[in-house]
Amino acid sequence: MNDVVSPSRLASALTDYWSPRVIGEVDDAYIKVAKVKGTLAWHSHEHEDELFLVLSGRLRIEMEDRTVEIGQGEMFIVPKGVRHNPVADEECEIMLIERKSTLHTGDVVIEGTRSVEEQLRAN
Amino acid sequence: MNDVVSPSRLASALTDYWSPRVIGEVDDAYIKVAKVKGTLAWHSHEHEDELFLVLSGRLRIEMEDRTVEIGQGEMFIVPKGVRHNPVADEECEIMLIERKSTLHTGDVVIEGTRSVEEQLRAN
């Protein structure tokens, strides 16, 4: 992974929604990209913050006390322990920063849950 | 810091070169932006990887065994322990991910070294 990469190009190449791909690691955190549309699941990460950076499109993050809209080039950090539900009305490409220990659907396991091994695939 | 932010807009608003500003935190890492031109200093971070994401312009990272060029929208991770020298021939805006313990000039302290307190300033 030790090379210059374009998160946007790597995200564009993804074919499945909500199936993150690891594109780098910074100490105990993974840098991931994902292509998303629709919604995944309400979940939380008890011990880990999660950063969403929108590469293209628009992402809404519903939380119990408020909702935020993240436009292209903008970022938002969901604090640890906060239940959230990411929603993309239209196709959206995102970059994520998550601790290596983070399960991307947090405290819930659903059909769409992807293991870290799947996220480490080459493409 | 718990809001939607635009790294590009925050980087554009900076007035001093090589003076990073913290714009978010993900667990034990800081998300920073900086406006850079010219060079800072050869240095390394013995225990910490460092991610550079170019928001605008172009950044060259010289290392002892090779040099990489990072274009707009691209990223590169300098592995821990690797001596490096970031160079921007023209003004360039970057986003950085560094552990909270990382001193941005690593193992050297120069006139341009900014303390974490300075980097946590409001603007």
mmCIF file of C-alpha atoms in Angstrom:
data_model
loop_
_atom_site.group_PDB
_atom_site.id
_atom_site.type_symbol
_atom_site.label_atom_id
_atom_site.label_comp_id
_atom_site.label_asym_id
_atom_site.label_seq_id
_atom_site.Cartn_x
_atom_site.Cartn_y
_atom_site.Cartn_z
ATOM 1 C CA MET A 1 0.000 0.000 0.000
ATOM 2 C CA ASN A 2 3.064 2.186 0.214
ATOM 3 C CA ASP A 3 2.366 4.328 -2.820
ATOM 4 C CA VAL A 4 0.577 7.467 -3.917
ATOM 5 C CA VAL A 5 -3.113 6.672 -4.384
ATOM 6 C CA SER A 6 -6.226 8.571 -5.375
ATOM 7 C CA PRO A 7 -9.076 7.857 -2.953
ATOM 8 C CA SER A 8 -11.569 9.166 -5.525
ATOM 9 C CA ARG A 9 -10.328 6.879 -8.275
ATOM 10 C CA LEU A 10 -10.289 3.876 -5.938
ATOM 11 C CA ALA A 11 -13.806 4.640 -4.733
ATOM 12 C CA SER A 12 -15.058 5.063 -8.296
ATOM 13 C CA ALA A 13 -13.744 1.618 -9.184
ATOM 14 C CA LEU A 14 -15.845 -0.102 -6.510
ATOM 15 C CA THR A 15 -18.821 -2.051 -7.769
ATOM 16 C CA ASP A 16 -20.741 -2.926 -4.590
ATOM 17 C CA TYR A 17 -22.486 -0.427 -2.342
ATOM 18 C CA TRP A 18 -21.582 -0.331 1.359
ATOM 19 C CA SER A 19 -18.561 -2.578 0.901
ATOM 20 C CA PRO A 20 -15.574 -0.545 2.137
ATOM 21 C CA ARG A 21 -12.081 -1.151 0.827
ATOM 22 C CA VAL A 22 -8.979 -0.463 2.910
ATOM 23 C CA ILE A 23 -6.595 1.791 0.959
ATOM 24 C CA GLY A 24 -4.042 2.616 3.639
ATOM 25 C CA GLU A 25 -3.121 2.418 7.269
ATOM 26 C CA VAL A 26 -1.911 5.037 9.687
ATOM 27 C CA ASP A 27 -0.759 3.328 12.853
ATOM 28 C CA ASP A 28 -3.842 1.695 14.361
ATOM 29 C CA ALA A 29 -6.299 3.247 11.901
ATOM 30 C CA TYR A 30 -7.434 2.125 8.475
ATOM 31 C CA ILE A 31 -8.130 4.562 5.653
ATOM 32 C CA LYS A 32 -11.020 3.179 3.597
ATOM 33 C CA VAL A 33 -13.132 4.178 0.634
ATOM 34 C CA ALA A 34 -16.675 3.103 -0.125
ATOM 35 C CA LYS A 35 -19.399 3.667 -2.656
ATOM 36 C CA VAL A 36 -22.772 3.998 -0.991
ATOM 37 C CA LYS A 37 -26.400 4.439 -1.912
ATOM 38 C CA GLY A 38 -29.479 4.071 0.251
ATOM 39 C CA THR A 39 -28.822 3.167 3.841
ATOM 40 C CA LEU A 40 -26.833 0.590 5.789
ATOM 41 C CA ALA A 41 -28.074 0.229 9.366
ATOM 42 C CA TRP A 42 -28.404 2.131 12.610
ATOM 43 C CA HIS A 43 -25.360 1.282 14.699
ATOM 44 C CA SER A 44 -22.741 2.675 17.035
ATOM 45 C CA HIS A 45 -19.095 2.082 17.834
ATOM 46 C CA GLU A 46 -18.747 2.103 21.587
ATOM 47 C CA HIS A 47 -15.028 2.870 21.717
ATOM 48 C CA GLU A 48 -14.160 4.374 18.344
ATOM 49 C CA ASP A 49 -14.724 7.668 16.563
ATOM 50 C CA GLU A 50 -15.434 7.437 12.835
ATOM 51 C CA LEU A 51 -14.559 10.022 10.178
ATOM 52 C CA PHE A 52 -16.607 10.417 6.983
ATOM 53 C CA LEU A 53 -15.137 12.516 4.148
ATOM 54 C CA VAL A 54 -17.381 12.861 1.091
ATOM 55 C CA LEU A 55 -15.456 12.498 -2.183
ATOM 56 C CA SER A 56 -18.466 12.878 -4.464
ATOM 57 C CA GLY A 57 -22.179 13.236 -3.921
ATOM 58 C CA ARG A 58 -23.817 13.903 -0.610
ATOM 59 C CA LEU A 59 -24.187 11.876 2.587
ATOM 60 C CA ARG A 60 -26.694 12.347 5.378
ATOM 61 C CA ILE A 61 -25.916 11.020 8.823
ATOM 62 C CA GLU A 62 -28.942 10.572 11.007
ATOM 63 C CA MET A 63 -28.290 10.537 14.727
ATOM 64 C CA GLU A 64 -30.750 10.313 17.570
ATOM 65 C CA ASP A 65 -30.627 14.009 18.433
ATOM 66 C CA ARG A 66 -29.830 15.543 15.042
ATOM 67 C CA THR A 67 -29.046 14.933 11.381
ATOM 68 C CA VAL A 68 -26.086 16.325 9.440
ATOM 69 C CA GLU A 69 -25.651 16.699 5.690
ATOM 70 C CA ILE A 70 -22.107 16.251 4.339
ATOM 71 C CA GLY A 71 -21.463 17.703 0.894
ATOM 72 C CA GLN A 72 -18.638 16.949 -1.508
ATOM 73 C CA GLY A 73 -15.266 17.791 0.044
ATOM 74 C CA GLU A 74 -16.712 18.051 3.538
ATOM 75 C CA MET A 75 -16.139 15.801 6.541
ATOM 76 C CA PHE A 76 -17.828 14.858 9.777
ATOM 77 C CA ILE A 77 -16.666 12.796 12.730
ATOM 78 C CA VAL A 78 -19.205 10.615 14.512
ATOM 79 C CA PRO A 79 -18.075 10.477 18.128
ATOM 80 C CA LYS A 80 -17.711 7.119 19.823
ATOM 81 C CA GLY A 81 -20.916 5.788 21.330
ATOM 82 C CA VAL A 82 -23.255 7.884 19.146
ATOM 83 C CA ARG A 83 -25.862 5.821 17.322
ATOM 84 C CA HIS A 84 -25.938 6.828 13.662
ATOM 85 C CA ASN A 85 -27.416 5.834 10.330
ATOM 86 C CA PRO A 86 -25.652 6.941 7.136
ATOM 87 C CA VAL A 87 -28.002 7.596 4.217
ATOM 88 C CA ALA A 88 -27.220 8.525 0.607
ATOM 89 C CA ASP A 89 -30.252 9.422 -1.491
ATOM 90 C CA GLU A 90 -28.073 9.264 -4.599
ATOM 91 C CA GLU A 91 -24.826 7.399 -5.213
ATOM 92 C CA CYS A 92 -22.060 8.838 -3.080
ATOM 93 C CA GLU A 93 -18.347 8.087 -2.683
ATOM 94 C CA ILE A 94 -16.728 8.458 0.708
ATOM 95 C CA MET A 95 -13.422 8.104 2.495
ATOM 96 C CA LEU A 96 -13.466 6.743 6.034
ATOM 97 C CA ILE A 97 -11.007 6.720 8.869
ATOM 98 C CA GLU A 98 -11.671 4.019 11.429
ATOM 99 C CA ARG A 99 -9.618 2.200 14.012
ATOM 100 C CA LYS A 100 -8.532 -1.235 12.850
ATOM 101 C CA SER A 101 -10.739 -2.708 15.549
ATOM 102 C CA THR A 102 -13.875 -1.015 14.190
ATOM 103 C CA LEU A 103 -16.559 -3.224 12.650
ATOM 104 C CA HIS A 104 -18.167 -1.020 10.019
ATOM 105 C CA THR A 105 -21.688 -1.851 11.141
ATOM 106 C CA GLY A 106 -20.649 -1.424 14.771
ATOM 107 C CA ASP A 107 -22.752 -3.190 17.337
ATOM 108 C CA VAL A 108 -25.039 -4.830 14.785
ATOM 109 C CA VAL A 109 -24.285 -7.581 12.295
ATOM 110 C CA ILE A 110 -26.466 -7.532 9.225
ATOM 111 C CA GLU A 111 -26.449 -9.123 5.824
ATOM 112 C CA GLY A 112 -24.421 -6.165 4.571
ATOM 113 C CA THR A 113 -21.696 -6.492 7.210
ATOM 114 C CA ARG A 114 -18.280 -6.926 5.578
ATOM 115 C CA SER A 115 -15.427 -8.493 7.512
ATOM 116 C CA VAL A 116 -12.093 -6.701 7.764
ATOM 117 C CA GLU A 117 -10.630 -9.441 5.539
ATOM 118 C CA GLU A 118 -13.139 -8.544 2.830
ATOM 119 C CA GLN A 119 -12.308 -4.860 3.229
ATOM 120 C CA LEU A 120 -8.597 -5.622 2.776
ATOM 121 C CA ARG A 121 -9.186 -7.151 -0.656
ATOM 122 C CA ALA A 122 -7.077 -5.831 -3.512
ATOM 123 C CA ASN A 123 -9.996 -4.287 -5.387
ATOM 124 C CA MET B 1 -15.222 20.511 16.560
ATOM 125 C CA ASN B 2 -18.284 18.327 16.368
ATOM 126 C CA ASP B 3 -19.668 19.723 13.145
ATOM 127 C CA VAL B 4 -19.480 19.303 9.379
ATOM 128 C CA VAL B 5 -16.378 21.078 8.121
ATOM 129 C CA SER B 6 -14.699 21.615 4.783
ATOM 130 C CA PRO B 7 -10.962 20.830 4.986
ATOM 131 C CA SER B 8 -10.402 22.800 1.759
ATOM 132 C CA ARG B 9 -12.122 25.906 3.039
ATOM 133 C CA LEU B 10 -10.281 25.725 6.362
ATOM 134 C CA ALA B 11 -6.941 25.259 4.611
ATOM 135 C CA SER B 12 -7.660 28.171 2.266
ATOM 136 C CA ALA B 13 -8.291 30.432 5.229
ATOM 137 C CA LEU B 14 -4.816 29.839 6.686
ATOM 138 C CA THR B 15 -2.375 32.707 6.348
ATOM 139 C CA ASP B 16 0.956 31.172 7.412
ATOM 140 C CA TYR B 17 2.817 28.470 5.527
ATOM 141 C CA TRP B 18 3.765 25.252 7.369
ATOM 142 C CA SER B 19 1.588 26.077 10.356
ATOM 143 C CA PRO B 20 -0.905 23.197 10.629
ATOM 144 C CA ARG B 21 -4.315 23.658 12.199
ATOM 145 C CA VAL B 22 -6.149 20.829 13.947
ATOM 146 C CA ILE B 23 -9.668 20.479 12.488
ATOM 147 C CA GLY B 24 -10.794 17.242 14.098
ATOM 148 C CA GLU B 25 -9.838 14.262 16.158
ATOM 149 C CA VAL B 26 -10.422 10.565 15.620
ATOM 150 C CA ASP B 27 -9.474 8.716 18.768
ATOM 151 C CA ASP B 28 -5.742 9.244 19.243
ATOM 152 C CA ALA B 29 -5.205 10.960 15.889
ATOM 153 C CA TYR B 30 -5.552 14.582 14.863
ATOM 154 C CA ILE B 31 -6.911 15.640 11.480
ATOM 155 C CA LYS B 32 -5.062 18.775 10.404
ATOM 156 C CA VAL B 33 -4.917 21.123 7.447
ATOM 157 C CA ALA B 34 -1.986 23.236 6.339
ATOM 158 C CA LYS B 35 -1.012 25.637 3.604
ATOM 159 C CA VAL B 36 2.538 25.021 2.461
ATOM 160 C CA LYS B 37 5.069 26.450 0.036
ATOM 161 C CA GLY B 38 8.760 25.767 -0.220
ATOM 162 C CA THR B 39 10.114 23.265 2.247
ATOM 163 C CA LEU B 40 10.006 22.623 5.977
ATOM 164 C CA ALA B 41 12.816 20.335 7.123
ATOM 165 C CA TRP B 42 14.101 16.806 6.765
ATOM 166 C CA HIS B 43 12.730 14.841 9.699
ATOM 167 C CA SER B 44 11.232 11.535 10.755
ATOM 168 C CA HIS B 45 8.678 10.275 13.244
ATOM 169 C CA GLU B 46 10.118 7.222 14.894
ATOM 170 C CA HIS B 47 6.845 5.717 16.078
ATOM 171 C CA GLU B 48 4.145 7.317 13.932
ATOM 172 C CA ASP B 49 2.927 7.025 10.348
ATOM 173 C CA GLU B 50 1.859 10.289 8.708
ATOM 174 C CA LEU B 51 -0.788 10.705 6.001
ATOM 175 C CA PHE B 52 -0.661 13.548 3.457
ATOM 176 C CA LEU B 53 -3.771 14.235 1.339
ATOM 177 C CA VAL B 54 -3.377 17.044 -1.198
ATOM 178 C CA LEU B 55 -6.431 19.326 -1.330
ATOM 179 C CA SER B 56 -5.047 21.698 -3.943
ATOM 180 C CA GLY B 57 -1.759 22.047 -5.742
ATOM 181 C CA ARG B 58 1.008 19.495 -5.689
ATOM 182 C CA LEU B 59 3.340 18.193 -2.983
ATOM 183 C CA ARG B 60 6.633 16.381 -3.393
ATOM 184 C CA ILE B 61 7.927 14.209 -0.594
ATOM 185 C CA GLU B 62 11.612 13.521 -0.766
ATOM 186 C CA MET B 63 12.800 10.422 1.060
ATOM 187 C CA GLU B 64 16.274 8.953 1.232
ATOM 188 C CA ASP B 65 15.588 6.192 -1.276
ATOM 189 C CA ARG B 66 12.940 7.802 -3.480
ATOM 190 C CA THR B 67 10.735 10.830 -4.104
ATOM 191 C CA VAL B 68 6.971 10.819 -4.600
ATOM 192 C CA GLU B 69 4.742 13.453 -6.205
ATOM 193 C CA ILE B 70 1.250 13.837 -4.757
ATOM 194 C CA GLY B 71 -1.278 15.575 -6.992
ATOM 195 C CA GLN B 72 -4.591 17.143 -6.051
ATOM 196 C CA GLY B 73 -6.938 14.567 -4.524
ATOM 197 C CA GLU B 74 -4.150 12.045 -3.987
ATOM 198 C CA MET B 75 -2.669 10.791 -0.749
ATOM 199 C CA PHE B 76 0.527 9.195 0.511
ATOM 200 C CA ILE B 77 1.450 7.718 3.865
ATOM 201 C CA VAL B 78 4.996 8.178 5.128
ATOM 202 C CA PRO B 79 5.759 5.101 7.218
ATOM 203 C CA LYS B 80 7.131 5.543 10.707
ATOM 204 C CA GLY B 81 10.878 5.934 10.878
ATOM 205 C CA VAL B 82 11.283 7.101 7.266
ATOM 206 C CA ARG B 83 13.176 10.388 6.949
ATOM 207 C CA HIS B 84 11.289 12.724 4.656
ATOM 208 C CA ASN B 85 11.255 16.285 3.393
ATOM 209 C CA PRO B 86 7.981 17.716 2.065
ATOM 210 C CA VAL B 87 8.431 20.288 -0.716
ATOM 211 C CA ALA B 88 5.869 22.419 -2.543
ATOM 212 C CA ASP B 89 7.215 24.370 -5.486
ATOM 213 C CA GLU B 90 3.974 26.333 -5.596
ATOM 214 C CA GLU B 91 1.412 27.004 -2.874
ATOM 215 C CA CYS B 92 -0.309 23.795 -1.879
ATOM 216 C CA GLU B 93 -3.064 22.923 0.600
ATOM 217 C CA ILE B 94 -2.950 19.622 2.432
ATOM 218 C CA MET B 95 -4.823 17.545 4.959
ATOM 219 C CA LEU B 96 -2.779 15.520 7.434
ATOM 220 C CA ILE B 97 -3.539 12.650 9.744
ATOM 221 C CA GLU B 98 -1.090 12.315 12.593
ATOM 222 C CA ARG B 99 -1.154 10.755 16.010
ATOM 223 C CA LYS B 100 -1.715 13.286 18.776
ATOM 224 C CA SER B 101 1.793 12.554 19.997
ATOM 225 C CA THR B 102 3.374 13.510 16.639
ATOM 226 C CA LEU B 103 5.509 16.640 16.538
ATOM 227 C CA HIS B 104 5.070 17.921 12.968
ATOM 228 C CA THR B 105 8.780 18.421 12.450
ATOM 229 C CA GLY B 106 9.490 15.066 14.055
ATOM 230 C CA ASP B 107 12.915 14.566 15.507
ATOM 231 C CA VAL B 108 14.104 18.078 14.699
ATOM 232 C CA VAL B 109 13.024 21.370 16.240
ATOM 233 C CA ILE B 110 13.442 24.344 13.939
ATOM 234 C CA GLU B 111 12.246 27.910 13.816
ATOM 235 C CA GLY B 112 9.165 26.707 11.954
ATOM 236 C CA THR B 113 8.189 24.090 14.534
ATOM 237 C CA ARG B 114 4.651 24.726 15.801
ATOM 238 C CA SER B 115 3.539 23.333 19.148
ATOM 239 C CA VAL B 116 0.361 21.276 19.378
ATOM 240 C CA GLU B 117 -1.179 24.170 21.336
ATOM 241 C CA GLU B 118 -0.538 26.465 18.372
ATOM 242 C CA GLN B 119 -2.041 23.905 16.015
ATOM 243 C CA LEU B 120 -5.187 23.711 18.153
ATOM 244 C CA ARG B 121 -5.870 27.432 17.707
ATOM 245 C CA ALA B 122 -9.328 28.421 16.486
ATOM 246 C CA ASN B 123 -8.113 29.783 13.159
#
